[in-house]
PDB file of C-alpha atoms in Angstrom:
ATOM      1  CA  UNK A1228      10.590   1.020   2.904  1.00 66.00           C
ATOM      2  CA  UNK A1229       8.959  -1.226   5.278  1.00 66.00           C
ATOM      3  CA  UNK A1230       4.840  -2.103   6.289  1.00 77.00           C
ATOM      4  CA  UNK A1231       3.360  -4.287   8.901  1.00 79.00           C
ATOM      5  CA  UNK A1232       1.655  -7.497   8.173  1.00 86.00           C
ATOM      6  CA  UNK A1233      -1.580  -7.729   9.792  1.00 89.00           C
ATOM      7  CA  UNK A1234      -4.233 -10.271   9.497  1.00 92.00           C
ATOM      8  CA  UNK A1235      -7.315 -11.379  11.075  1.00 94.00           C
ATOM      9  CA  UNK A1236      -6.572 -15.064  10.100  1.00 95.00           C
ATOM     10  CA  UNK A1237      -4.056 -15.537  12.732  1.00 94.00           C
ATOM     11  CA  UNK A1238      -4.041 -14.889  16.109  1.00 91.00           C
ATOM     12  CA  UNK A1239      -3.599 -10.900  17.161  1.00 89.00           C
ATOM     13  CA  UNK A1240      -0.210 -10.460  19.048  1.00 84.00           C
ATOM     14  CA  UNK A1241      -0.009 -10.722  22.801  1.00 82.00           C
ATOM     15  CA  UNK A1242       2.506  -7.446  23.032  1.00 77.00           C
ATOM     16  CA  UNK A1243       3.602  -4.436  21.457  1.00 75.00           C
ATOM     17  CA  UNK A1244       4.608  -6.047  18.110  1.00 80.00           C
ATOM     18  CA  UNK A1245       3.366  -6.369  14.760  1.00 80.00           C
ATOM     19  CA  UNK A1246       2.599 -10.730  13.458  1.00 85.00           C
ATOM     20  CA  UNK A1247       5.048  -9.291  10.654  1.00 81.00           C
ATOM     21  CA  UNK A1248       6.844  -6.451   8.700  1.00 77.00           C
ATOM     22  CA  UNK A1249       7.179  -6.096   5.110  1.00 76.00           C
ATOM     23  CA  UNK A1250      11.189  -4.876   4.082  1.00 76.00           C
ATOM     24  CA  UNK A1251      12.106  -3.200   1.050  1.00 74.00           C
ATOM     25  CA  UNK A1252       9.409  -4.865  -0.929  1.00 70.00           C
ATOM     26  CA  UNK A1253      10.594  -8.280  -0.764  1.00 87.00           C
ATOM     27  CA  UNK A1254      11.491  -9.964   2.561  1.00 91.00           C
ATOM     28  CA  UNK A1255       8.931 -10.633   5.079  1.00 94.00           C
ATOM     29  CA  UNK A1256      10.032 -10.632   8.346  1.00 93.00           C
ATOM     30  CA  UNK A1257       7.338 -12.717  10.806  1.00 96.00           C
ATOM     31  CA  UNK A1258       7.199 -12.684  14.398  1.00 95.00           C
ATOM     32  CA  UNK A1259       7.182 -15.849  16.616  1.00 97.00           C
ATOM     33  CA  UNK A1260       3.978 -17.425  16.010  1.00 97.00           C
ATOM     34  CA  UNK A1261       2.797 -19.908  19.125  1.00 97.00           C
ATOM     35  CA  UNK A1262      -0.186 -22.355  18.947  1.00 98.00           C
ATOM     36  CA  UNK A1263      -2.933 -19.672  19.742  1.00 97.00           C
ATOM     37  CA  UNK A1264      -5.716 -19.870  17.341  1.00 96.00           C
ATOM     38  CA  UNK A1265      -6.994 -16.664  15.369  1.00 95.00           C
ATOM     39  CA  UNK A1266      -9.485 -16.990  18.047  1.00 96.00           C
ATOM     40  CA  UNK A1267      -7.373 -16.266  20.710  1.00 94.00           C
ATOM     41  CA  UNK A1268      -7.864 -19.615  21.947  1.00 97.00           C
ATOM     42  CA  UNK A1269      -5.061 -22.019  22.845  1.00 96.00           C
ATOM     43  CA  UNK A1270      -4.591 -25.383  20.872  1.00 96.00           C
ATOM     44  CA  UNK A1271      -4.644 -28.041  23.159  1.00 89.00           C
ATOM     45  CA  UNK A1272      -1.938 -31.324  23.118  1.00 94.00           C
ATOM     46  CA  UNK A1273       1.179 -32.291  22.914  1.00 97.00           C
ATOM     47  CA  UNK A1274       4.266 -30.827  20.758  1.00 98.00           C
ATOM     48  CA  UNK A1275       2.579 -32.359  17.434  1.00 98.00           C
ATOM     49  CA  UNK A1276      -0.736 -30.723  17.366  1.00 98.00           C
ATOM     50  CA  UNK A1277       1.300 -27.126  19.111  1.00 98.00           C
ATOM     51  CA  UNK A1278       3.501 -27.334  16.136  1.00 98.00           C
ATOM     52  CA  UNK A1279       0.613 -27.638  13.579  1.00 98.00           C
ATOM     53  CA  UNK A1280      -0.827 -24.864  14.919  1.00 98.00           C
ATOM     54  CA  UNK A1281       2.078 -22.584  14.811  1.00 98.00           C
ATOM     55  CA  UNK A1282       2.510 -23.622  11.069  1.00 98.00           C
ATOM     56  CA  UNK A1283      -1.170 -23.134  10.196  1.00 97.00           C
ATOM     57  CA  UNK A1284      -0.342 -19.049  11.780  1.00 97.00           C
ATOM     58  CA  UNK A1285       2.732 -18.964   9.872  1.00 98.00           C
ATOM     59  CA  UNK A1286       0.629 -19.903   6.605  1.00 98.00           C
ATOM     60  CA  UNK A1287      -2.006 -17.639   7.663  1.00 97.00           C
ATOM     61  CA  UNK A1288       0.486 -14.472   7.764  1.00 96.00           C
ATOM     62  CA  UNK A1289       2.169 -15.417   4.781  1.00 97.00           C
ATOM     63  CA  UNK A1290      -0.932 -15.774   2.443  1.00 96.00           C
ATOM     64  CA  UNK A1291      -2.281 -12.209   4.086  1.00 94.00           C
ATOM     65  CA  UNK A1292       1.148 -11.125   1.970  1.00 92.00           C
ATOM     66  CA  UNK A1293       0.592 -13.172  -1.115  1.00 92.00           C
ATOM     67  CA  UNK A1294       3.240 -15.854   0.132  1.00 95.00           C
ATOM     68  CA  UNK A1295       3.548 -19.129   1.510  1.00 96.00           C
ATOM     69  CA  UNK A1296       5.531 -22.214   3.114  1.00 97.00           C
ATOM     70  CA  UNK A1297       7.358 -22.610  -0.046  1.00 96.00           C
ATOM     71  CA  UNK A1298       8.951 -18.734   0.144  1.00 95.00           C
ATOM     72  CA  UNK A1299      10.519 -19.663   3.641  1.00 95.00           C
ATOM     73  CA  UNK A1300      14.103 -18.761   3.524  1.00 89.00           C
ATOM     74  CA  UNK A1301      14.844 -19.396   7.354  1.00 92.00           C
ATOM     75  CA  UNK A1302      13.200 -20.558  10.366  1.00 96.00           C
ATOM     76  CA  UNK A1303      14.051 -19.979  14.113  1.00 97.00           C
ATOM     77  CA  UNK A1304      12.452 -22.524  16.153  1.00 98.00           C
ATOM     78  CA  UNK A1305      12.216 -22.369  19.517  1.00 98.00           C
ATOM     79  CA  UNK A1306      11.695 -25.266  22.119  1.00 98.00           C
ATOM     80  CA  UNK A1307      10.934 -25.179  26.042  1.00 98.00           C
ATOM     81  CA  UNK A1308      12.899 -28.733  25.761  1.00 98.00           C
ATOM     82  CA  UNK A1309      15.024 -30.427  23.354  1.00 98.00           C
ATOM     83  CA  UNK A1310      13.253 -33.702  23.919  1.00 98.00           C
ATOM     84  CA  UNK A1311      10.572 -32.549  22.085  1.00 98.00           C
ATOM     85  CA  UNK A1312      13.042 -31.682  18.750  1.00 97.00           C
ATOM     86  CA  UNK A1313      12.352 -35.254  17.025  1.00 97.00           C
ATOM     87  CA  UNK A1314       8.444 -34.759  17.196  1.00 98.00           C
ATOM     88  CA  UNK A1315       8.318 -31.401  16.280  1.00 98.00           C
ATOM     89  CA  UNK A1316      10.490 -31.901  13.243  1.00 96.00           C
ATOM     90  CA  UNK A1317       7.943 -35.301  11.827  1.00 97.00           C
ATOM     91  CA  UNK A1318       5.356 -32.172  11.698  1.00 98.00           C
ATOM     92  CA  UNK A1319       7.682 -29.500  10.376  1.00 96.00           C
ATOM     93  CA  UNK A1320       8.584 -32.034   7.816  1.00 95.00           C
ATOM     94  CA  UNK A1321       5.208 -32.731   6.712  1.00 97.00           C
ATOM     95  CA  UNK A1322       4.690 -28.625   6.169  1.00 97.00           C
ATOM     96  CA  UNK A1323       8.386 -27.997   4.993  1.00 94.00           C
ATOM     97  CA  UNK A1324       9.762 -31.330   3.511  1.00 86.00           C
ATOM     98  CA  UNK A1325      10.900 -30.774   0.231  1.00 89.00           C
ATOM     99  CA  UNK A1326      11.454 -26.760   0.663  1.00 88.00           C
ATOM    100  CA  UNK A1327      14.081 -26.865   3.010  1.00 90.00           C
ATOM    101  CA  UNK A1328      14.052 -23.764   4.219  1.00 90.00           C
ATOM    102  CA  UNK A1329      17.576 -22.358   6.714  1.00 91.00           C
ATOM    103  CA  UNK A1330      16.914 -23.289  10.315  1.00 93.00           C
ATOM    104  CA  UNK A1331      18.121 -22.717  13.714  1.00 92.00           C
ATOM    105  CA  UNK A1332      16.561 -24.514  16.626  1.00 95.00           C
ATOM    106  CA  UNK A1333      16.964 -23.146  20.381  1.00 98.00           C
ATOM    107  CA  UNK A1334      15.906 -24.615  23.575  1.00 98.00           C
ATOM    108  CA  UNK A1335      14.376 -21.968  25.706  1.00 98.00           C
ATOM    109  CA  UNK A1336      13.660 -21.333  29.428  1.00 97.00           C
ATOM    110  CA  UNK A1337       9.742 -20.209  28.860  1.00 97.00           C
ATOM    111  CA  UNK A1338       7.792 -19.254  25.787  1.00 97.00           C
ATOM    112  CA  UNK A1339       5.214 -16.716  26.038  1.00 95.00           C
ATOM    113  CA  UNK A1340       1.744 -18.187  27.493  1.00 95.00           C
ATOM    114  CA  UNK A1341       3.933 -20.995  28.588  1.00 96.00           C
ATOM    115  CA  UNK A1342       3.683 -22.872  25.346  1.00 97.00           C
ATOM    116  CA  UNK A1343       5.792 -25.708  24.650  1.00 98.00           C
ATOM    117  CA  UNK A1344       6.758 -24.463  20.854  1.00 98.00           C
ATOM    118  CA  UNK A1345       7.508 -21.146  18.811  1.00 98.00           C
ATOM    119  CA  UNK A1346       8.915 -20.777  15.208  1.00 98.00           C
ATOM    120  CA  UNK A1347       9.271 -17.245  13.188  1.00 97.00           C
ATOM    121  CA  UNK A1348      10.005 -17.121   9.805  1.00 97.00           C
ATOM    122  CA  UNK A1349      12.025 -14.962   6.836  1.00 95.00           C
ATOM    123  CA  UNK A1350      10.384 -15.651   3.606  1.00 96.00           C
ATOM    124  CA  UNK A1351      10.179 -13.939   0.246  1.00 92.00           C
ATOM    125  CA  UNK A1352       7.237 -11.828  -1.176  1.00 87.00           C
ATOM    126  CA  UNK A1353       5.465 -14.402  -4.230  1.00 77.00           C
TER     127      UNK A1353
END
Protein backbone atom coordinates (compact mmCIF):
# COMPACT_ATOMS: atom_id res chain seq x y z
CA UNK A 1 0.00 0.00 0.00
CA UNK A 2 1.40 3.29 -0.76
CA UNK A 3 0.01 7.36 -0.26
CA UNK A 4 1.50 10.61 -1.29
CA UNK A 5 2.96 13.05 1.09
CA UNK A 6 1.68 16.40 0.57
CA UNK A 7 2.17 19.48 2.53
CA UNK A 8 1.67 23.08 2.37
CA UNK A 9 4.83 23.69 4.55
CA UNK A 10 7.18 23.03 1.80
CA UNK A 11 7.39 24.18 -1.43
CA UNK A 12 4.68 22.54 -4.10
CA UNK A 13 6.62 20.48 -6.78
CA UNK A 14 7.75 22.04 -10.01
CA UNK A 15 6.59 18.72 -12.18
CA UNK A 16 4.45 15.86 -12.31
CA UNK A 17 5.58 14.34 -8.96
CA UNK A 18 4.43 14.02 -5.58
CA UNK A 19 7.21 15.98 -2.46
CA UNK A 20 6.82 12.21 -1.20
CA UNK A 21 5.13 8.71 -1.09
CA UNK A 22 4.26 6.75 1.83
CA UNK A 23 5.31 2.61 1.23
CA UNK A 24 3.83 -0.15 2.98
CA UNK A 25 3.23 1.87 6.07
CA UNK A 26 6.66 2.49 7.03
CA UNK A 27 9.22 3.94 4.58
CA UNK A 28 8.87 7.34 3.28
CA UNK A 29 10.19 7.87 0.14
CA UNK A 30 10.88 11.96 -0.50
CA UNK A 31 11.55 13.60 -3.63
CA UNK A 32 14.55 15.95 -4.27
CA UNK A 33 13.89 18.91 -2.30
CA UNK A 34 15.89 22.26 -3.72
CA UNK A 35 16.14 25.62 -1.82
CA UNK A 36 12.63 26.95 -2.93
CA UNK A 37 10.71 28.21 -0.05
CA UNK A 38 7.01 26.98 0.68
CA UNK A 39 6.45 30.24 -0.91
CA UNK A 40 7.62 29.39 -4.07
CA UNK A 41 10.30 31.77 -3.66
CA UNK A 42 13.98 30.99 -4.16
CA UNK A 43 16.51 31.25 -1.17
CA UNK A 44 19.10 33.43 -2.08
CA UNK A 45 23.24 32.71 -1.37
CA UNK A 46 25.71 30.58 -1.57
CA UNK A 47 25.80 26.58 -1.04
CA UNK A 48 25.37 27.16 2.92
CA UNK A 49 22.19 29.03 3.13
CA UNK A 50 20.82 26.60 -0.38
CA UNK A 51 21.58 23.67 1.77
CA UNK A 52 19.66 24.99 4.86
CA UNK A 53 16.92 25.49 2.90
CA UNK A 54 16.70 22.15 1.34
CA UNK A 55 16.97 20.66 4.94
CA UNK A 56 14.33 22.99 6.43
CA UNK A 57 11.86 21.22 3.16
CA UNK A 58 13.10 17.94 4.03
CA UNK A 59 11.98 18.61 7.81
CA UNK A 60 8.92 20.16 6.61
CA UNK A 61 7.80 16.85 4.60
CA UNK A 62 8.85 14.65 7.18
CA UNK A 63 6.90 16.26 10.15
CA UNK A 64 3.65 16.47 7.59
CA UNK A 65 4.24 12.38 8.15
CA UNK A 66 4.91 12.39 11.83
CA UNK A 67 8.80 12.00 11.18
CA UNK A 68 11.89 13.78 11.23
CA UNK A 69 15.82 14.25 10.60
CA UNK A 70 16.47 11.62 13.08
CA UNK A 71 14.30 8.75 10.92
CA UNK A 72 16.68 9.42 7.85
CA UNK A 73 17.93 6.14 6.69
CA UNK A 74 19.68 7.47 3.40
CA UNK A 75 20.34 10.57 1.64
CA UNK A 76 21.16 11.25 -2.09
CA UNK A 77 22.74 14.50 -2.44
CA UNK A 78 23.21 16.06 -5.40
CA UNK A 79 25.80 18.85 -6.37
CA UNK A 80 26.15 21.10 -9.66
CA UNK A 81 30.03 20.98 -8.44
CA UNK A 82 32.06 19.01 -6.16
CA UNK A 83 33.81 22.08 -4.88
CA UNK A 84 30.99 22.91 -3.07
CA UNK A 85 30.96 19.15 -1.12
CA UNK A 86 33.06 20.52 2.03
CA UNK A 87 30.52 23.46 2.65
CA UNK A 88 27.56 21.70 2.11
CA UNK A 89 28.52 18.90 4.44
CA UNK A 90 29.52 21.80 7.71
CA UNK A 91 25.54 22.42 7.19
CA UNK A 92 24.41 18.85 6.67
CA UNK A 93 26.40 18.14 9.73
CA UNK A 94 24.83 20.64 11.83
CA UNK A 95 21.14 19.03 10.75
CA UNK A 96 22.45 15.33 10.61
CA UNK A 97 25.57 15.06 12.93
CA UNK A 98 25.05 12.51 15.30
CA UNK A 99 22.24 10.50 13.13
CA UNK A 100 24.30 9.48 10.46
CA UNK A 101 22.06 8.66 8.14
CA UNK A 102 23.44 6.33 4.50
CA UNK A 103 24.59 8.80 1.88
CA UNK A 104 25.54 9.06 -1.63
CA UNK A 105 26.73 12.32 -3.06
CA UNK A 106 26.67 13.01 -7.02
CA UNK A 107 27.94 15.86 -8.96
CA UNK A 108 25.43 16.83 -11.53
CA UNK A 109 25.32 18.71 -14.88
CA UNK A 110 22.11 21.07 -13.87
CA UNK A 111 19.59 20.88 -11.08
CA UNK A 112 16.17 21.92 -11.70
CA UNK A 113 15.72 25.93 -11.51
CA UNK A 114 19.43 25.89 -11.86
CA UNK A 115 20.09 25.52 -8.18
CA UNK A 116 23.39 24.80 -6.94
CA UNK A 117 22.12 21.86 -4.36
CA UNK A 118 19.44 18.94 -4.11
CA UNK A 119 19.16 16.13 -1.45
CA UNK A 120 16.10 13.44 -1.21
CA UNK A 121 15.68 11.35 1.52
CA UNK A 122 14.44 7.54 2.74
CA UNK A 123 13.38 7.75 6.27
CA UNK A 124 11.17 5.73 8.56
CA UNK A 125 7.53 6.52 9.68
CA UNK A 126 7.95 7.74 13.86
Amino acid sequence: MKSHIHTENAPQPIGPYSQGMAAQGTFLFLSGQIPLKADGTMVEGEIKEQTHQVIKNIQAVLASENSDLKNVVKCTVFLKDMNNFTAMNEVFSEYFGEIRPARSTVEVARLPKDVDVEIEVIALRA
